[in-house]
């Protein structure tokens, strides 16, 4: 009995080895495994016979049976590993991956042309010691008009086609001059500030959009003169368009500055010969400015006998159009990537 069992076990091992050599893939290997080690497997069948052995013979046969079981287990495991890596090797050999292909590059965007000009302008003013302030885009009548010396029913209100909200007291600010008032209310002079931001007017054509951007500027101190205004704004314009650009100041009107002026720069495109860009005049209008009207100082409690100041407001889209040679302002806000990519 004992000997025949030992023989069976040896035979089992030999047959298993033969079958293993023939098993070509994972599925076959698993089949072979169940054939020998499964619940109704061949080794299991042999082990059942062991019950009939004498207690003396049992350990010898048991040890042998264990040895064969471990052998089969280990062989199957090794063969499975081998077949797995062989599968990977053969996939790779098929050339489905070209590991030498370059990766997909990360597509990087860039700042909107108007933002670029706004940042550039801000840098120029910060270098001259102007601190940046912001204010709300939804404003009240007082900060938009009243405190800027534009009383109700004054014809100067017609200069701006304003978006009103909920009656006549709340509106989308039509200019950043509102921030002048808000900062002066909080801060005593001397003051040197800019206020970049979004403004709104009910206006739409090739050079106007209902929403656009301005930078407001204000310098208040004892003894600030129109010469300071000229110096600062000339440096700004030349910083943006080059040192060879000339500036001139044309009398104008704003209710909150007196005297008021428009700053023109010499046309950088034709060098004042006259071209399409400057409409044949040799000059391009850039911004509005002036000395702060003493009436405005009264509203914020500044002593107009002691301090003087100048203010200016610059349209960013207009500067960006000039700087980049764009003729239709609306293109800035259509978000056509083919357009924006060019700047
Ligand atoms: N607020 C004026 C506008 O929007 C510009 C301006 C600002 C003019 C400050 C003079 C001084 O048109």
Short mmCIF file of C-alpha atoms and ligand atoms in Angstrom, two decimals:
data_model
loop_
_atom_site.label_atom_id
_atom_site.label_comp_id
_atom_site.label_asym_id
_atom_site.label_seq_id
_atom_site.Cartn_x
_atom_site.Cartn_y
_atom_site.Cartn_z
CA UNK A 1 0.00 0.00 0.00
CA UNK A 2 2.68 2.44 1.12
CA UNK A 3 4.93 1.71 -1.80
CA UNK A 4 2.22 1.91 -4.42
CA UNK A 5 1.17 5.32 -3.06
CA UNK A 6 4.75 6.57 -3.15
CA UNK A 7 4.98 5.36 -6.73
CA UNK A 8 1.73 7.08 -7.65
CA UNK A 9 3.06 10.32 -6.23
CA UNK A 10 6.26 10.05 -8.22
CA UNK A 11 4.27 9.26 -11.37
CA UNK A 12 2.05 12.25 -10.71
CA UNK A 13 5.09 14.51 -10.47
CA UNK A 14 6.52 13.15 -13.72
CA UNK A 15 3.24 13.51 -15.61
CA UNK A 16 2.74 16.98 -14.23
CA UNK A 17 6.18 18.02 -15.47
CA UNK A 18 5.33 16.73 -18.93
CA UNK A 19 2.03 18.60 -19.04
CA UNK A 20 3.64 21.77 -17.69
CA UNK A 21 6.14 21.79 -20.51
CA UNK A 22 3.24 21.70 -23.00
CA UNK A 23 1.16 24.44 -21.34
CA UNK A 24 1.73 27.46 -23.53
CA UNK A 25 -0.32 30.25 -21.89
CA UNK A 26 -1.85 31.41 -18.66
CA UNK A 27 -5.21 29.72 -19.24
CA UNK A 28 -3.57 26.32 -19.88
CA UNK A 29 -1.39 26.68 -16.81
CA UNK A 30 -4.42 27.35 -14.62
CA UNK A 31 -6.12 24.32 -16.12
CA UNK A 32 -3.16 22.13 -15.24
CA UNK A 33 -3.13 23.55 -11.74
CA UNK A 34 -6.76 22.54 -11.13
CA UNK A 35 -6.18 19.15 -12.68
CA UNK A 36 -3.62 18.37 -9.99
CA UNK A 37 -4.36 20.58 -6.98
CA UNK A 38 -8.10 21.28 -7.40
CA UNK A 39 -10.74 19.90 -5.02
CA UNK A 40 -11.21 16.88 -7.27
CA UNK A 41 -7.64 17.03 -8.51
CA UNK A 42 -5.36 14.08 -8.97
CA UNK A 43 -3.16 14.82 -5.99
CA UNK A 44 -6.21 15.28 -3.81
CA UNK A 45 -7.43 11.86 -4.92
CA UNK A 46 -4.14 10.26 -3.86
CA UNK A 47 -4.28 11.99 -0.49
CA UNK A 48 -7.71 10.46 0.14
CA UNK A 49 -6.12 7.02 -0.10
CA UNK A 50 -3.83 7.89 2.81
CA UNK A 51 -6.60 7.17 5.27
CA UNK A 52 -6.07 3.51 4.64
CA UNK A 53 -2.41 3.60 5.64
CA UNK A 54 -1.06 2.34 8.92
CA UNK A 55 -0.05 5.06 11.34
CA UNK A 56 3.51 3.94 10.91
CA UNK A 57 3.57 4.52 7.13
CA UNK A 58 1.51 7.67 7.11
CA UNK A 59 4.31 10.20 7.90
CA UNK A 60 6.54 8.97 5.07
CA UNK A 61 3.76 9.14 2.49
CA UNK A 62 2.49 12.44 3.96
CA UNK A 63 5.94 14.01 3.63
CA UNK A 64 6.20 12.83 0.06
CA UNK A 65 2.73 14.11 -0.75
CA UNK A 66 3.61 17.53 0.68
CA UNK A 67 6.83 17.61 -1.27
CA UNK A 68 4.97 16.89 -4.53
CA UNK A 69 2.28 19.44 -3.75
CA UNK A 70 4.86 22.15 -3.04
CA UNK A 71 6.73 21.21 -6.18
CA UNK A 72 3.61 21.54 -8.34
CA UNK A 73 2.68 24.82 -6.65
CA UNK A 74 6.10 26.36 -7.13
CA UNK A 75 6.38 25.20 -10.73
CA UNK A 76 2.97 26.61 -11.65
CA UNK A 77 3.76 29.91 -9.95
CA UNK A 78 7.07 30.27 -11.77
CA UNK A 79 5.49 29.32 -15.09
CA UNK A 80 2.68 31.88 -14.60
CA UNK A 81 5.21 34.66 -13.92
CA UNK A 82 7.15 33.69 -16.96
CA UNK A 83 4.12 33.66 -19.22
CA UNK A 84 3.07 37.11 -17.95
CA UNK A 85 6.36 38.77 -18.76
CA UNK A 86 6.46 36.90 -22.05
CA UNK A 87 3.06 38.43 -22.90
CA UNK A 88 4.38 41.91 -22.17
CA UNK A 89 7.51 41.27 -24.17
CA UNK A 90 5.50 40.16 -27.16
CA UNK A 91 3.18 43.22 -26.92
CA UNK A 92 6.24 45.46 -26.90
CA UNK A 93 7.74 43.55 -29.78
CA UNK A 94 4.65 44.38 -31.85
CA UNK A 95 5.87 48.00 -32.04
CA UNK A 96 2.53 49.43 -30.91
CA UNK A 97 4.38 52.03 -28.88
CA UNK A 98 6.99 54.30 -30.35
CA UNK A 99 8.78 55.37 -27.22
CA UNK A 100 10.87 57.82 -29.23
CA UNK A 101 7.82 59.98 -30.14
CA UNK A 102 7.90 63.40 -28.45
CA UNK A 103 5.20 64.04 -25.80
CA UNK A 104 2.27 66.40 -26.29
CA UNK A 105 3.44 69.89 -25.38
CA UNK A 106 1.57 71.82 -22.68
CA UNK A 107 -0.36 74.63 -24.39
CA UNK A 108 0.35 77.84 -22.51
CA UNK A 109 -1.94 80.84 -22.87
CA UNK A 110 -0.92 84.44 -22.31
CA UNK A 111 -2.38 87.62 -20.93
CA UNK A 112 -5.11 89.40 -22.89
CA UNK A 113 -3.69 92.35 -24.88
CA UNK A 114 -5.68 94.83 -22.78
CA UNK A 115 -4.34 93.26 -19.58
CA UNK A 116 -0.81 93.49 -20.99
CA UNK A 117 -1.18 97.22 -21.60
CA UNK A 118 -2.83 97.71 -18.23
CA UNK A 119 0.07 95.97 -16.45
CA UNK A 120 2.61 97.91 -18.46
CA UNK A 121 0.90 101.22 -17.61
CA UNK A 122 0.66 100.30 -13.97
CA UNK A 123 4.37 99.48 -13.88
CA UNK A 124 5.23 102.85 -15.36
CA UNK A 125 3.18 104.73 -12.76
CA UNK A 126 4.35 102.59 -9.87
CA UNK A 127 7.90 103.48 -10.83
CA UNK A 128 6.90 107.13 -10.38
CA UNK A 129 5.60 106.39 -6.90
CA UNK A 130 1.87 105.99 -7.61
CA UNK A 131 0.11 103.51 -5.32
CA UNK A 132 -2.65 101.32 -6.78
CA UNK A 133 -6.19 101.57 -5.37
CA UNK A 134 -9.46 99.96 -6.42
CA UNK A 135 -13.12 100.79 -5.89
CA UNK A 136 -16.54 99.23 -6.50
CA UNK A 137 -17.93 98.80 -10.03
CA UNK A 138 -21.47 99.33 -8.79
CA UNK A 139 -21.45 102.91 -7.56
CA UNK A 140 -23.78 105.50 -6.14
CA UNK A 141 -24.68 108.79 -7.74
CA UNK A 142 -22.64 110.77 -5.22
CA UNK A 143 -19.26 109.19 -6.04
CA UNK A 144 -19.94 108.98 -9.77
CA UNK A 145 -21.12 112.55 -10.28
CA UNK A 146 -22.03 114.75 -7.32
CA UNK A 147 -18.62 114.76 -5.60
CA UNK A 148 -16.95 115.19 -9.00
CA UNK A 149 -18.71 118.50 -9.39
CA UNK A 150 -21.40 117.18 -11.71
CA UNK A 151 -24.67 118.13 -10.00
CA UNK A 152 -27.99 116.50 -10.89
CA UNK A 153 -29.51 117.98 -14.03
CA UNK A 154 -26.15 119.40 -15.09
CA UNK A 155 -25.68 118.97 -18.85
CA UNK A 156 -22.25 117.40 -18.20
CA UNK A 157 -24.09 114.23 -17.14
CA UNK A 158 -25.05 113.74 -20.76
CA UNK A 159 -21.38 113.16 -21.61
CA UNK A 160 -21.82 109.67 -20.25
CA UNK A 161 -24.56 107.28 -21.28
CA UNK A 162 -24.82 105.51 -18.00
CA UNK A 163 -26.25 102.14 -16.99
CA UNK A 164 -28.55 102.70 -14.03
CA UNK A 165 -29.63 99.99 -11.61
CA UNK A 166 -32.75 100.10 -9.44
CA UNK A 167 -33.75 103.67 -10.02
CA UNK A 168 -31.34 106.59 -10.18
CA UNK A 169 -29.07 106.06 -7.20
CA UNK A 170 -27.14 102.93 -8.20
CA UNK A 171 -25.24 102.62 -11.45
CA UNK A 172 -22.33 100.86 -13.13
CA UNK A 173 -19.52 103.37 -12.77
CA UNK A 174 -18.98 105.25 -16.04
CA UNK A 175 -15.38 106.15 -15.14
CA UNK A 176 -12.72 105.38 -12.54
CA UNK A 177 -12.80 108.97 -11.25
CA UNK A 178 -15.09 107.57 -8.55
CA UNK A 179 -12.01 106.02 -6.92
CA UNK A 180 -10.36 109.48 -6.60
CA UNK A 181 -13.22 110.49 -4.32
CA UNK A 182 -13.25 107.25 -2.33
CA UNK A 183 -9.51 107.41 -1.64
CA UNK A 184 -9.52 111.13 -0.74
CA UNK A 185 -12.38 110.48 1.69
CA UNK A 186 -10.21 108.02 3.55
CA UNK A 187 -6.73 109.49 3.19
CA UNK A 188 -5.23 112.87 4.00
CA UNK A 189 -2.87 114.51 1.49
CA UNK A 190 -0.20 114.09 0.19
CA UNK A 191 -1.57 111.45 -2.15
CA UNK A 192 -0.22 109.80 -5.26
CA UNK A 193 -2.50 107.08 -6.60
CA UNK A 194 -3.72 105.23 -9.64
CA UNK A 195 -6.94 103.25 -9.95
CA UNK A 196 -7.10 100.69 -12.76
CA UNK A 197 -10.47 99.12 -13.43
CA UNK A 198 -13.52 98.28 -15.48
CA UNK A 199 -16.00 101.01 -16.46
CA UNK A 200 -19.35 100.91 -18.28
CA UNK A 201 -21.10 103.14 -20.78
CA UNK A 202 -24.08 102.56 -23.02
CA UNK A 203 -22.01 102.90 -26.16
CA UNK A 204 -21.12 100.49 -28.96
CA UNK A 205 -19.28 101.00 -32.25
CA UNK A 206 -15.81 100.32 -33.72
CA UNK A 207 -14.12 102.44 -31.07
CA UNK A 208 -16.55 101.95 -28.16
CA UNK A 209 -17.72 98.94 -26.16
CA UNK A 210 -20.24 99.04 -23.28
CA UNK A 211 -17.49 97.79 -20.96
CA UNK A 212 -13.91 98.98 -21.08
CA UNK A 213 -10.93 99.69 -18.85
CA UNK A 214 -9.41 102.87 -17.50
CA UNK A 215 -6.53 103.89 -15.32
CA UNK A 216 -7.30 106.88 -13.17
CA UNK A 217 -4.48 108.92 -11.70
CA UNK A 218 -4.35 111.52 -8.95
CA UNK A 219 -1.47 113.43 -7.36
CA UNK A 220 -2.29 115.84 -4.54
CA UNK A 221 0.29 117.75 -2.52
CA UNK A 222 1.35 121.27 -1.66
CA UNK A 223 2.68 123.03 -4.72
CA UNK A 224 1.74 120.47 -7.40
CA UNK A 225 1.50 122.32 -10.73
CA UNK A 226 0.53 121.76 -14.33
CA UNK A 227 4.25 121.31 -15.02
CA UNK A 228 4.17 118.17 -12.83
CA UNK A 229 1.18 116.89 -14.78
CA UNK A 230 3.04 117.45 -18.05
CA UNK A 231 6.17 115.77 -16.74
CA UNK A 232 4.44 112.66 -15.40
CA UNK A 233 2.19 112.13 -18.42
CA UNK A 234 5.00 112.74 -20.93
CA UNK A 235 7.12 110.11 -19.16
CA UNK A 236 4.16 107.73 -19.28
CA UNK A 237 3.44 108.17 -22.98
CA UNK A 238 7.11 107.92 -23.90
CA UNK A 239 7.50 104.87 -21.68
CA UNK A 240 4.81 103.16 -23.73
CA UNK A 241 5.48 104.41 -27.23
CA UNK A 242 9.15 105.36 -27.21
CA UNK A 243 11.22 108.42 -26.40
CA UNK A 244 10.89 109.98 -29.83
CA UNK A 245 7.16 110.55 -29.31
CA UNK A 246 6.17 114.18 -28.62
CA UNK A 247 3.16 115.23 -26.56
CA UNK A 248 0.91 118.28 -26.71
CA UNK A 249 -1.88 119.45 -24.43
CA UNK A 250 -5.12 120.68 -25.96
CA UNK A 251 -7.63 122.66 -23.86
CA UNK A 252 -10.68 120.60 -22.99
CA UNK A 253 -13.43 120.37 -20.38
CA UNK A 254 -14.11 118.08 -17.45
CA UNK A 255 -16.32 119.24 -14.56
CA UNK A 256 -13.82 117.97 -11.98
CA UNK A 257 -10.64 119.54 -13.37
CA UNK A 258 -9.80 123.15 -14.08
CA UNK A 259 -8.02 123.77 -16.35
CA UNK A 260 -8.65 120.56 -18.30
CA UNK A 261 -6.76 119.16 -21.25
CA UNK A 262 -6.56 116.32 -23.71
CA UNK A 263 -3.12 114.88 -24.20
CA UNK A 264 -2.20 114.15 -27.83
CA UNK A 265 0.95 112.35 -28.88
CA UNK A 266 2.72 112.77 -32.18
CA UNK A 267 1.77 109.93 -34.54
CA UNK A 268 4.40 107.21 -34.11
CA UNK A 269 3.37 105.62 -37.37
CA UNK A 270 3.92 108.54 -39.80
CA UNK A 271 6.08 110.79 -37.60
CA UNK A 272 3.56 113.61 -38.01
CA UNK A 273 3.43 113.39 -41.80
CA UNK A 274 -0.27 112.48 -41.63
CA UNK A 275 -1.60 108.95 -42.16
CA UNK A 276 -4.70 106.82 -41.65
CA UNK A 277 -3.92 106.15 -38.00
CA UNK A 278 -3.85 109.86 -37.08
CA UNK A 279 -6.52 110.75 -39.64
CA UNK A 280 -4.07 112.97 -41.45
CA UNK A 281 -3.49 115.28 -38.47
CA UNK A 282 -0.12 113.96 -37.29
CA UNK A 283 -1.47 113.75 -33.71
CA UNK A 284 -3.30 111.04 -31.77
CA UNK A 285 -5.57 111.74 -28.80
CA UNK A 286 -4.48 109.65 -25.81
CA UNK A 287 -6.09 110.75 -22.54
CA UNK A 288 -7.95 113.38 -20.53
CA UNK A 289 -6.40 115.27 -17.64
CA UNK A 290 -6.35 118.49 -15.65
CA UNK A 291 -5.75 120.24 -12.35
CA UNK A 292 -8.21 119.06 -9.68
CA UNK A 293 -11.07 121.56 -9.37
CA UNK A 294 -11.14 123.17 -5.87
CA UNK A 295 -14.85 122.24 -5.74
CA UNK A 296 -13.85 118.56 -5.65
CA UNK A 297 -11.48 119.19 -2.72
CA UNK A 298 -14.38 120.78 -0.83
CA UNK A 299 -16.43 117.58 -1.16
CA UNK A 300 -13.69 115.46 0.43
CA UNK A 301 -12.64 118.01 3.05
CA UNK A 302 -9.23 118.91 1.61
CA UNK A 303 -8.06 122.51 2.06
CA UNK A 304 -7.95 123.89 -1.49
CA UNK A 305 -5.90 126.86 -0.25
CA UNK A 306 -3.16 124.52 0.90
CA UNK A 307 -3.03 121.64 -1.60
CA UNK A 308 -3.21 121.39 -5.33
CA UNK A 309 -3.38 118.34 -7.53
CA UNK A 310 -3.72 116.91 -10.98
CA UNK A 311 -5.77 114.02 -12.27
CA UNK A 312 -5.96 111.99 -15.43
CA UNK A 313 -7.99 109.18 -16.94
CA UNK A 314 -6.63 106.83 -19.60
CA UNK A 315 -8.62 104.38 -21.72
CA UNK A 316 -6.72 101.09 -21.85
CA UNK A 317 -8.40 99.65 -24.96
CA UNK A 318 -7.51 102.78 -26.89
CA UNK A 319 -3.85 102.44 -25.88
CA UNK A 320 -3.85 98.73 -26.74
CA UNK A 321 -5.35 99.48 -30.18
CA UNK A 322 -2.60 102.02 -30.84
CA UNK A 323 0.16 99.85 -29.45
CA UNK A 324 -0.88 96.72 -31.39
CA UNK A 325 -2.30 98.40 -34.49
CA UNK A 326 -5.87 97.14 -34.02
CA UNK A 327 -8.67 99.00 -35.81
CA UNK A 328 -11.82 97.46 -34.34
CA UNK A 329 -12.12 97.68 -30.56
CA UNK A 330 -14.83 95.01 -30.41
CA UNK A 331 -12.32 92.32 -31.43
CA UNK A 332 -10.87 92.51 -27.91
CA UNK A 333 -14.00 91.03 -26.39
CA UNK A 334 -15.11 88.47 -28.96
CA UNK A 335 -12.70 85.96 -27.45
CA UNK A 336 -11.64 84.58 -30.80
CA UNK A 337 -8.47 82.73 -29.93
CA UNK A 338 -7.07 83.28 -33.44
CA UNK A 339 -7.20 87.02 -32.82
CA UNK A 340 -5.94 86.98 -29.22
CA UNK A 341 -3.04 84.65 -30.03
CA UNK A 342 -1.38 87.35 -32.13
CA UNK A 343 -0.47 89.61 -29.21
N1 LIG B 1 -13.09 110.61 -16.06
C1 LIG B 1 -12.79 111.14 -17.37
C2 LIG B 1 -13.45 110.26 -18.43
O1 LIG B 1 -13.77 109.14 -18.13
C3 LIG B 1 -11.31 111.18 -17.62
C4 LIG B 1 -10.58 112.11 -16.71
C5 LIG B 1 -10.10 111.69 -15.49
C6 LIG B 1 -10.36 113.42 -17.08
C7 LIG B 1 -9.42 112.56 -14.66
C8 LIG B 1 -9.68 114.30 -16.27
C9 LIG B 1 -9.22 113.84 -15.06
O2 LIG B 1 -13.65 110.66 -19.53
#
